[in-house]
Short mmCIF file of C-alpha atoms in Angstrom, two decimals:
data_model
loop_
_atom_site.label_atom_id
_atom_site.label_comp_id
_atom_site.label_asym_id
_atom_site.label_seq_id
_atom_site.Cartn_x
_atom_site.Cartn_y
_atom_site.Cartn_z
CA MET A 1 0.68 -0.26 -0.18
CA SER A 2 1.57 3.57 -1.23
CA LYS A 3 1.69 5.86 1.54
CA ILE A 4 0.85 9.80 -0.30
CA ILE A 5 3.08 12.77 1.81
CA THR A 6 2.66 15.86 0.75
CA LEU A 7 4.92 18.78 2.04
CA ALA A 8 3.36 21.80 2.12
CA ASN A 9 4.18 25.72 3.10
CA GLN A 10 3.51 28.56 1.92
CA LYS A 11 6.60 30.54 3.45
CA GLY A 12 9.31 30.82 0.53
CA GLY A 13 12.37 29.72 1.73
CA VAL A 14 11.95 27.31 3.91
CA GLY A 15 13.97 24.06 2.58
CA LYS A 16 10.63 22.28 0.99
CA THR A 17 12.40 21.23 -2.96
CA THR A 18 15.83 20.27 -0.08
CA SER A 19 13.76 18.49 1.83
CA ALA A 20 11.45 16.71 -0.74
CA ILE A 21 14.37 15.56 -3.09
CA ASN A 22 16.45 14.34 0.03
CA ILE A 23 13.75 12.07 1.97
CA ALA A 24 12.69 11.12 -1.70
CA ALA A 25 15.97 9.90 -2.22
CA SER A 26 16.59 8.10 1.99
CA LEU A 27 13.70 6.18 0.75
CA ALA A 28 14.96 4.94 -2.16
CA VAL A 29 19.00 4.19 -0.18
CA LEU A 30 16.38 2.48 2.02
CA GLU A 31 15.07 0.26 -0.98
CA TYR A 32 11.57 1.67 -0.59
CA LYS A 33 10.14 2.39 -3.76
CA VAL A 34 9.78 6.39 -4.36
CA LEU A 35 7.67 8.72 -6.54
CA LEU A 36 9.06 11.87 -5.92
CA VAL A 37 6.37 14.80 -8.27
CA ASP A 38 7.39 18.01 -8.37
CA ALA A 39 3.80 20.59 -8.36
CA ASP A 40 5.60 23.71 -7.94
CA PRO A 41 6.16 25.73 -11.38
CA GLN A 42 9.88 26.25 -10.44
CA ALA A 43 11.47 23.09 -11.49
CA ASN A 44 13.91 23.03 -8.55
CA ALA A 45 12.91 19.33 -7.87
CA THR A 46 13.17 18.07 -11.29
CA SER A 47 16.49 20.19 -11.66
CA GLY A 48 17.42 18.82 -8.36
CA VAL A 49 17.42 14.68 -9.11
CA GLY A 50 19.27 16.13 -12.81
CA PHE A 51 16.77 16.90 -15.27
CA ASP A 52 16.86 20.06 -17.30
CA PRO A 53 12.98 20.35 -17.01
CA SER A 54 13.24 22.30 -20.44
CA THR A 55 13.46 19.40 -22.12
CA VAL A 56 11.04 16.75 -20.52
CA LYS A 57 8.53 15.25 -23.00
CA TYR A 58 5.71 15.13 -21.02
CA SER A 59 5.53 17.77 -17.05
CA LEU A 60 2.78 16.88 -14.52
CA TYR A 61 0.96 19.67 -16.44
CA ASP A 62 0.52 18.06 -19.19
CA CYS A 63 -0.91 15.75 -16.88
CA LEU A 64 -3.59 17.52 -15.09
CA ILE A 65 -4.03 19.88 -18.90
CA ASN A 66 -3.50 18.45 -21.66
CA GLU A 67 -5.03 14.38 -19.91
CA VAL A 68 -1.40 12.42 -19.90
CA ALA A 69 -0.83 9.41 -18.19
CA ALA A 70 0.43 9.89 -14.64
CA LYS A 71 3.16 6.76 -16.01
CA ASP A 72 3.94 8.04 -19.74
CA ALA A 73 5.14 11.72 -18.11
CA ILE A 74 7.32 9.60 -14.54
CA LEU A 75 10.52 9.57 -15.10
CA LYS A 76 13.59 7.16 -13.82
CA THR A 77 16.42 9.12 -11.77
CA GLU A 78 20.26 8.37 -11.27
CA THR A 79 19.20 7.42 -7.61
CA PRO A 80 17.71 3.62 -7.86
CA ASN A 81 13.90 3.20 -6.41
CA LEU A 82 13.51 6.96 -7.10
CA SER A 83 11.94 8.00 -9.94
CA LEU A 84 10.07 11.57 -10.91
CA LEU A 85 6.92 12.79 -12.09
CA PRO A 86 8.05 16.17 -13.53
CA SER A 87 7.54 20.24 -13.73
CA HIS A 88 7.58 22.48 -16.42
CA VAL A 89 7.12 26.18 -16.19
CA ASP A 90 3.41 25.80 -17.62
CA LEU A 91 2.47 24.19 -14.60
CA VAL A 92 2.05 28.46 -13.49
CA GLY A 93 -0.70 28.22 -15.55
CA ALA A 94 -2.55 25.40 -15.14
CA GLU A 95 -4.89 27.11 -12.09
CA ILE A 96 -6.36 29.34 -13.79
CA GLU A 97 -7.11 26.87 -16.70
CA LEU A 98 -8.55 23.95 -13.95
CA ILE A 99 -10.41 26.80 -12.40
CA ASN A 100 -14.03 25.67 -14.52
CA ARG A 101 -13.27 22.11 -14.26
CA PRO A 102 -15.63 20.23 -12.55
CA ASN A 103 -14.01 18.21 -10.13
CA ARG A 104 -10.78 20.28 -9.67
CA GLU A 105 -9.63 19.72 -6.28
CA MET A 106 -9.77 15.68 -7.59
CA ILE A 107 -7.82 15.99 -10.63
CA PHE A 108 -3.96 15.33 -8.72
CA LYS A 109 -5.95 12.10 -6.73
CA GLU A 110 -7.37 10.58 -9.89
CA LEU A 111 -3.84 11.03 -11.33
CA LEU A 112 -2.07 9.40 -8.86
CA ASN A 113 -4.72 6.77 -8.23
CA ASP A 114 -3.85 5.37 -11.71
CA VAL A 115 0.81 4.61 -10.55
CA LYS A 116 0.14 4.86 -6.65
CA GLU A 117 0.63 1.01 -6.61
CA ASN A 118 3.93 0.86 -7.53
CA PHE A 119 5.26 3.25 -5.26
CA ASP A 120 5.78 2.49 -1.86
CA PHE A 121 6.07 6.50 -1.07
CA ILE A 122 4.93 9.21 -3.26
CA ILE A 123 6.52 11.95 -1.99
CA ILE A 124 5.06 15.75 -3.27
CA ASP A 125 6.61 18.67 -3.46
CA CYS A 126 4.63 21.31 -3.72
CA SER A 127 4.62 25.36 -4.78
CA PRO A 128 5.46 28.40 -1.22
CA SER A 129 1.19 29.28 -1.89
CA LEU A 130 -1.90 27.89 -0.84
CA GLY A 131 -3.06 27.47 -4.55
CA LEU A 132 -5.64 25.22 -6.50
CA ILE A 133 -2.41 23.00 -7.33
CA THR A 134 -1.38 22.63 -3.55
CA VAL A 135 -4.79 22.09 -2.46
CA ASN A 136 -4.64 18.71 -5.08
CA ALA A 137 -1.59 17.39 -3.28
CA LEU A 138 -2.94 17.91 -0.27
CA THR A 139 -6.94 16.71 -1.54
CA ALA A 140 -4.42 13.61 -2.96
CA ALA A 141 -2.41 12.93 0.06
CA ASN A 142 -2.76 11.09 3.02
CA SER A 143 -0.52 13.21 5.01
CA VAL A 144 1.21 16.70 5.54
CA LEU A 145 4.89 17.14 6.15
CA ILE A 146 5.49 21.21 7.26
CA PRO A 147 9.11 22.38 6.92
CA VAL A 148 9.77 25.41 9.34
CA GLN A 149 12.97 26.94 9.37
CA CYS A 150 14.64 27.62 12.21
CA GLU A 151 14.69 31.14 12.06
CA TYR A 152 13.11 34.52 13.09
CA PHE A 153 9.14 34.45 11.62
CA ALA A 154 10.05 30.33 11.72
CA LEU A 155 6.09 30.63 13.07
CA GLU A 156 4.18 33.31 10.89
CA GLY A 157 1.75 32.21 8.21
CA LEU A 158 1.84 28.31 9.83
CA GLY A 159 -1.66 29.66 11.03
CA LYS A 160 -2.87 29.58 7.51
CA LEU A 161 -1.36 26.54 6.52
CA LEU A 162 -2.95 24.61 9.75
CA ASN A 163 -6.33 26.48 8.49
CA THR A 164 -6.64 25.25 5.38
CA ILE A 165 -5.46 21.58 6.14
CA LYS A 166 -8.42 21.67 8.31
CA ILE A 167 -10.13 23.57 5.23
CA VAL A 168 -9.24 20.49 3.39
CA GLN A 169 -10.06 17.90 6.19
CA SER A 170 -13.78 19.05 6.76
CA ARG A 171 -14.35 18.86 2.83
CA LEU A 172 -12.20 17.49 0.09
CA ASN A 173 -9.95 15.22 2.88
CA PRO A 174 -11.41 13.72 5.75
CA ASP A 175 -8.23 11.35 6.24
CA LEU A 176 -5.78 13.49 5.36
CA GLU A 177 -2.99 13.75 8.77
CA ILE A 178 -0.87 15.79 9.94
CA GLU A 179 2.60 13.55 9.59
CA GLY A 180 4.45 16.50 11.28
CA ILE A 181 6.76 19.04 11.67
CA MET A 182 10.04 19.27 10.63
CA LEU A 183 12.81 21.59 11.72
CA THR A 184 15.12 22.85 8.73
CA MET A 185 17.78 25.63 8.86
CA PHE A 186 19.25 24.86 12.52
CA ASP A 187 21.78 26.48 12.96
CA PRO A 188 23.36 25.60 17.04
CA ARG A 189 25.52 28.21 17.85
CA LEU A 190 22.79 30.05 17.07
CA ARG A 191 20.57 31.25 20.71
CA LEU A 192 17.66 32.54 18.44
CA SER A 193 18.55 28.79 16.38
CA ASN A 194 17.47 27.23 19.54
CA GLN A 195 14.78 30.26 20.73
CA VAL A 196 13.04 29.03 17.72
CA VAL A 197 12.81 25.21 18.35
CA ASP A 198 11.76 25.37 21.52
CA GLU A 199 9.03 27.74 20.72
CA ILE A 200 8.26 25.07 18.16
CA ARG A 201 8.88 22.48 19.93
CA ARG A 202 6.83 24.01 23.40
CA HIS A 203 3.32 24.97 20.56
CA PHE A 204 3.40 22.01 18.70
CA GLU A 205 4.81 18.88 21.00
CA GLU A 206 4.63 15.43 19.81
CA ILE A 207 4.06 16.23 16.19
CA VAL A 208 7.79 17.99 16.20
CA PHE A 209 10.13 15.20 14.11
CA LYS A 210 13.24 14.93 16.77
CA THR A 211 15.78 15.36 13.57
CA ALA A 212 15.95 18.96 12.40
CA ILE A 213 17.67 19.38 10.00
CA HIS A 214 21.40 21.15 10.29
CA ARG A 215 22.25 24.06 7.97
CA ASN A 216 25.39 22.54 5.64
CA THR A 217 27.59 23.95 2.33
CA ARG A 218 26.46 20.34 0.54
CA LEU A 219 22.90 20.45 0.59
CA GLY A 220 23.51 23.88 -0.86
CA GLU A 221 25.88 22.61 -3.43
CA ALA A 222 23.69 19.46 -4.49
CA PRO A 223 21.78 20.74 -6.31
CA SER A 224 23.63 22.57 -9.36
CA PHE A 225 25.14 18.80 -9.31
CA GLY A 226 21.14 17.20 -9.76
CA LYS A 227 21.63 15.04 -7.14
CA PRO A 228 20.26 14.48 -4.41
CA ALA A 229 22.75 15.09 -1.16
CA ILE A 230 22.96 11.63 -0.53
CA LEU A 231 24.54 11.41 -3.64
CA TYR A 232 26.62 13.67 -3.77
CA ASP A 233 28.19 13.78 -0.12
CA ALA A 234 26.99 10.92 1.80
CA GLU A 235 28.87 11.72 4.80
CA SER A 236 27.67 15.38 5.18
CA LYS A 237 26.26 16.32 7.94
CA GLY A 238 22.69 17.09 5.17
CA SER A 239 23.01 13.50 4.23
CA ILE A 240 22.59 12.37 7.41
CA ASN A 241 20.61 14.32 9.02
CA TYR A 242 18.41 13.67 6.20
CA MET A 243 18.77 9.97 6.66
CA SER A 244 17.91 10.15 10.18
CA LEU A 245 15.11 12.39 9.84
CA THR A 246 13.64 9.54 7.41
CA ARG A 247 14.16 6.34 9.93
CA GLU A 248 11.78 8.57 12.05
CA LEU A 249 9.07 9.00 9.61
CA LEU A 250 9.61 4.96 9.30
CA ALA A 251 9.25 4.87 11.94
CA ARG A 252 6.62 6.88 12.87
CA ASN A 253 4.62 4.62 10.27
CA GLY A 254 5.23 1.46 11.97
CA MET A 255 8.33 0.51 9.87
CA GLY A 256 11.01 0.75 11.35
CA THR A 257 13.20 1.94 14.18
CA PHE A 258 14.51 5.09 15.07
CA GLU A 259 18.02 6.04 17.58
CA GLU A 260 17.86 9.77 18.41
CA GLU A 261 20.62 11.47 16.38
CA GLY A 262 21.68 14.66 14.79
CA THR A 263 18.46 15.71 16.56
CA ALA A 264 17.78 19.82 18.54
CA ASN A 265 17.15 19.51 21.84
#
C-alpha cells in the first residue's frame, strides 16, 4: 500500500524542495520504491534530481491539463528506486486553466490513483502558495509534512496553513493527517535557532520531529550537480540529518526503529 506525503508551507525559503528531494532519495536508498512529484512551477525538484525541465517530454502540467497518463510522464532518476513526475514552467498557468473544471480539487488524486500501487511512497513537493495545485496535492495525500525554518518569523503563516489543512480535511480529504513538523536550517551555534526550536516544540509538542536539519553547505551545492545530497556527499551533515529524519518518519509509520541522532534539543 502506497503512502502519499505532501510537503507544504506557503512561506518560501523553508527548505521544502530540498527536503522533498532528500527524503525521497533517503527512502529510495533504504530500498523503498519512491515517486517524487514536482508540483512547483519553478521545477527545482526536477532539476535537483538531474533533469532539465525545459526538455522533458511530458510534465505534471500535461497530466493535469492535457490528460496525459502519469505513467507516461514518469522518469527514472540516477538514484535506484527513485522516479520523478517532473514539473515545467507551464504549470504556473494550470490553476487558471483548471478553474472551471468539475471536481477540480480531485484531479491530482485521480492522476496518482493510476500509479500509486507501483510505489511504496509518493512525495509531493508544492510551491510556496496555498493555491489550487497545493489544495490538489493535499487532497491527494495521506499526510502533510510541514518544513519550518529555525529563523525569525518561523511561525509566521503557519496558522494559515493549518487552517487550510483543516478546510481540506473537512471538505475534501477527511483522512488527511499531519505527518509532522520538521525543523530546517538549524544552526546550534545561534541562540535564535535554539529559541525558535524551543518555541516550536512548546507550541506543537509531539508532532515536531526530533531530528532537525542543520545548515549545511553540501545541501546547497548538491542541486547544482543534479543530485540528492546522499549521492553528492553521503558523509555530509545534511545527508546524515535527512537519513535520520527519514528513519524517524518510517518509525512513526511503524516501519522500523529510530535512534535519536543529529537532533536539536
